[in-house]
Amino acid sequence: MAFLNAGAAGSYGTVAEPCNYPQKFPDPMVYFYQDRGFSLAEACYQSVLNPYVGILVGEPLSAPFARRGAADWSTLTNGAVLNGLALLSPSFAAAATNLPLGRWISL
């Protein structure tokens, strides 16, 4: 709990300690998964081989290293004044080529 009080997003530990199998604890790959943009819960459970007596405390949906895509209006320039009907076309770009945009929502 001291880590959470100091500002950590979460922590993973075991509920009971009948044995100290290393498969019950996250391996260092948890940092690889977090760097790839996975949430805390996804990263922890991908790096734990046997999560049967573990518990995740904190904010499971936090993804501090997630890289978001970008959007822009490709037909507008700075200071453009719109009047009447205007053709607007958005352009989208992913944060990386291996992180494609899955969807976009028009409001």
PDB file of C-alpha atoms in Angstrom:
ATOM      1  CA  MET A   1       0.000   0.000   0.000  1.00  0.00           C
ATOM      2  CA  ALA A   2       2.972   2.328   0.488  1.00  0.00           C
ATOM      3  CA  PHE A   3       3.627   2.241  -3.267  1.00  0.00           C
ATOM      4  CA  LEU A   4       0.018   3.199  -4.017  1.00  0.00           C
ATOM      5  CA  ASN A   5       0.135   6.029  -1.504  1.00  0.00           C
ATOM      6  CA  ALA A   6       3.320   7.266  -3.185  1.00  0.00           C
ATOM      7  CA  GLY A   7       1.587   7.403  -6.577  1.00  0.00           C
ATOM      8  CA  ALA A   8       2.038   3.978  -8.186  1.00  0.00           C
ATOM      9  CA  ALA A   9      -0.797   2.899 -10.488  1.00  0.00           C
ATOM     10  CA  GLY A  10      -1.044  -0.551  -8.926  1.00  0.00           C
ATOM     11  CA  SER A  11       0.668  -3.574  -7.491  1.00  0.00           C
ATOM     12  CA  TYR A  12       0.324  -7.336  -7.831  1.00  0.00           C
ATOM     13  CA  GLY A  13       0.852  -9.812  -5.013  1.00  0.00           C
ATOM     14  CA  THR A  14      -0.420 -13.086  -3.618  1.00  0.00           C
ATOM     15  CA  VAL A  15      -3.335 -13.561  -1.271  1.00  0.00           C
ATOM     16  CA  ALA A  16      -1.955 -16.635   0.492  1.00  0.00           C
ATOM     17  CA  GLU A  17       1.567 -18.022   0.645  1.00  0.00           C
ATOM     18  CA  PRO A  18       1.303 -21.808   0.782  1.00  0.00           C
ATOM     19  CA  CYS A  19       4.438 -21.966  -1.392  1.00  0.00           C
ATOM     20  CA  ASN A  20       6.780 -19.574  -3.141  1.00  0.00           C
ATOM     21  CA  TYR A  21       6.545 -20.703  -6.752  1.00  0.00           C
ATOM     22  CA  PRO A  22       7.979 -18.010  -9.035  1.00  0.00           C
ATOM     23  CA  GLN A  23       5.180 -18.681 -11.551  1.00  0.00           C
ATOM     24  CA  LYS A  24       2.736 -16.910  -9.204  1.00  0.00           C
ATOM     25  CA  PHE A  25       4.528 -13.563  -9.576  1.00  0.00           C
ATOM     26  CA  PRO A  26       4.923 -11.280 -12.610  1.00  0.00           C
ATOM     27  CA  ASP A  27       8.136 -11.800 -14.507  1.00  0.00           C
ATOM     28  CA  PRO A  28      10.119  -8.836 -15.910  1.00  0.00           C
ATOM     29  CA  MET A  29       8.112  -9.040 -19.142  1.00  0.00           C
ATOM     30  CA  VAL A  30       5.454  -6.995 -17.314  1.00  0.00           C
ATOM     31  CA  TYR A  31       7.523  -3.891 -18.157  1.00  0.00           C
ATOM     32  CA  PHE A  32       7.695  -4.917 -21.830  1.00  0.00           C
ATOM     33  CA  TYR A  33       3.904  -5.211 -21.983  1.00  0.00           C
ATOM     34  CA  GLN A  34       3.414  -1.872 -20.220  1.00  0.00           C
ATOM     35  CA  ASP A  35       5.816  -0.201 -22.646  1.00  0.00           C
ATOM     36  CA  ARG A  36       3.777  -1.606 -25.549  1.00  0.00           C
ATOM     37  CA  GLY A  37       0.742   0.291 -24.192  1.00  0.00           C
ATOM     38  CA  PHE A  38      -1.174  -2.495 -22.453  1.00  0.00           C
ATOM     39  CA  SER A  39      -3.143  -1.591 -19.331  1.00  0.00           C
ATOM     40  CA  LEU A  40      -1.836  -2.582 -15.907  1.00  0.00           C
ATOM     41  CA  ALA A  41      -4.210  -5.569 -15.638  1.00  0.00           C
ATOM     42  CA  GLU A  42      -3.364  -6.819 -19.138  1.00  0.00           C
ATOM     43  CA  ALA A  43       0.371  -6.492 -18.523  1.00  0.00           C
ATOM     44  CA  CYS A  44       0.236  -8.270 -15.151  1.00  0.00           C
ATOM     45  CA  TYR A  45      -1.862 -11.180 -16.304  1.00  0.00           C
ATOM     46  CA  GLN A  46       0.220 -11.685 -19.452  1.00  0.00           C
ATOM     47  CA  SER A  47       3.372 -11.979 -17.366  1.00  0.00           C
ATOM     48  CA  VAL A  48       2.006 -14.298 -14.648  1.00  0.00           C
ATOM     49  CA  LEU A  49       2.019 -18.001 -15.463  1.00  0.00           C
ATOM     50  CA  ASN A  50      -0.265 -19.151 -12.576  1.00  0.00           C
ATOM     51  CA  PRO A  51      -2.461 -16.287 -11.322  1.00  0.00           C
ATOM     52  CA  TYR A  52      -4.637 -18.501  -9.102  1.00  0.00           C
ATOM     53  CA  VAL A  53      -3.795 -16.896  -5.726  1.00  0.00           C
ATOM     54  CA  GLY A  54      -2.789 -13.412  -6.893  1.00  0.00           C
ATOM     55  CA  ILE A  55      -4.539 -10.091  -6.523  1.00  0.00           C
ATOM     56  CA  LEU A  56      -4.116  -6.834  -8.387  1.00  0.00           C
ATOM     57  CA  VAL A  57      -4.678  -3.690  -6.332  1.00  0.00           C
ATOM     58  CA  GLY A  58      -4.815  -0.218  -7.795  1.00  0.00           C
ATOM     59  CA  GLU A  59      -6.211   1.032 -11.094  1.00  0.00           C
ATOM     60  CA  PRO A  60      -6.314  -1.956 -13.479  1.00  0.00           C
ATOM     61  CA  LEU A  61      -7.184   0.132 -16.551  1.00  0.00           C
ATOM     62  CA  SER A  62      -4.303   2.585 -16.208  1.00  0.00           C
ATOM     63  CA  ALA A  63      -2.037   2.572 -19.245  1.00  0.00           C
ATOM     64  CA  PRO A  64       0.595   5.243 -18.592  1.00  0.00           C
ATOM     65  CA  PHE A  65       2.679   4.339 -21.656  1.00  0.00           C
ATOM     66  CA  ALA A  66      -0.153   3.996 -24.172  1.00  0.00           C
ATOM     67  CA  ARG A  67       0.566   5.838 -27.410  1.00  0.00           C
ATOM     68  CA  ARG A  68      -2.503   7.340 -28.943  1.00  0.00           C
ATOM     69  CA  GLY A  69      -3.115   8.025 -32.585  1.00  0.00           C
ATOM     70  CA  ALA A  70      -3.510  11.507 -34.012  1.00  0.00           C
ATOM     71  CA  ALA A  71      -6.236  13.136 -36.065  1.00  0.00           C
ATOM     72  CA  ASP A  72      -6.297  16.305 -38.119  1.00  0.00           C
ATOM     73  CA  TRP A  73      -8.527  18.093 -40.595  1.00  0.00           C
ATOM     74  CA  SER A  74      -6.508  17.831 -43.799  1.00  0.00           C
ATOM     75  CA  THR A  75      -8.593  20.432 -45.685  1.00  0.00           C
ATOM     76  CA  LEU A  76      -8.378  23.206 -43.081  1.00  0.00           C
ATOM     77  CA  THR A  77      -5.616  25.690 -42.494  1.00  0.00           C
ATOM     78  CA  ASN A  78      -5.003  27.772 -39.381  1.00  0.00           C
ATOM     79  CA  GLY A  79      -7.433  30.657 -39.173  1.00  0.00           C
ATOM     80  CA  ALA A  80      -9.775  29.290 -41.860  1.00  0.00           C
ATOM     81  CA  VAL A  81     -13.291  30.715 -41.766  1.00  0.00           C
ATOM     82  CA  LEU A  82     -16.089  28.334 -42.711  1.00  0.00           C
ATOM     83  CA  ASN A  83     -19.256  29.611 -44.351  1.00  0.00           C
ATOM     84  CA  GLY A  84     -22.167  27.615 -45.729  1.00  0.00           C
ATOM     85  CA  LEU A  85     -21.361  24.078 -46.828  1.00  0.00           C
ATOM     86  CA  ALA A  86     -17.752  23.067 -46.423  1.00  0.00           C
ATOM     87  CA  LEU A  87     -16.082  19.838 -47.420  1.00  0.00           C
ATOM     88  CA  LEU A  88     -14.168  18.554 -44.403  1.00  0.00           C
ATOM     89  CA  SER A  89     -11.997  15.473 -44.601  1.00  0.00           C
ATOM     90  CA  PRO A  90     -10.249  14.128 -41.534  1.00  0.00           C
ATOM     91  CA  SER A  91      -6.921  12.326 -41.665  1.00  0.00           C
ATOM     92  CA  PHE A  92      -5.791   9.820 -39.070  1.00  0.00           C
ATOM     93  CA  ALA A  93      -2.334   8.513 -38.201  1.00  0.00           C
ATOM     94  CA  ALA A  94      -1.369   5.672 -35.884  1.00  0.00           C
ATOM     95  CA  ALA A  95       1.303   6.159 -33.230  1.00  0.00           C
ATOM     96  CA  ALA A  96       3.405   3.416 -34.844  1.00  0.00           C
ATOM     97  CA  THR A  97       3.074   1.080 -37.801  1.00  0.00           C
ATOM     98  CA  ASN A  98       2.637  -1.912 -35.481  1.00  0.00           C
ATOM     99  CA  LEU A  99      -0.166  -0.138 -33.556  1.00  0.00           C
ATOM    100  CA  PRO A 100      -2.924   0.363 -36.166  1.00  0.00           C
ATOM    101  CA  LEU A 101      -6.000   2.397 -35.388  1.00  0.00           C
ATOM    102  CA  GLY A 102      -8.905   0.065 -34.729  1.00  0.00           C
ATOM    103  CA  ARG A 103     -11.758   2.565 -35.087  1.00  0.00           C
ATOM    104  CA  TRP A 104     -12.752   6.185 -34.892  1.00  0.00           C
ATOM    105  CA  ILE A 105     -15.968   7.720 -33.700  1.00  0.00           C
ATOM    106  CA  SER A 106     -17.623  10.615 -35.480  1.00  0.00           C
ATOM    107  CA  LEU A 107     -19.557  12.994 -33.265  1.00  0.00           C
TER     108      LEU A 107
END
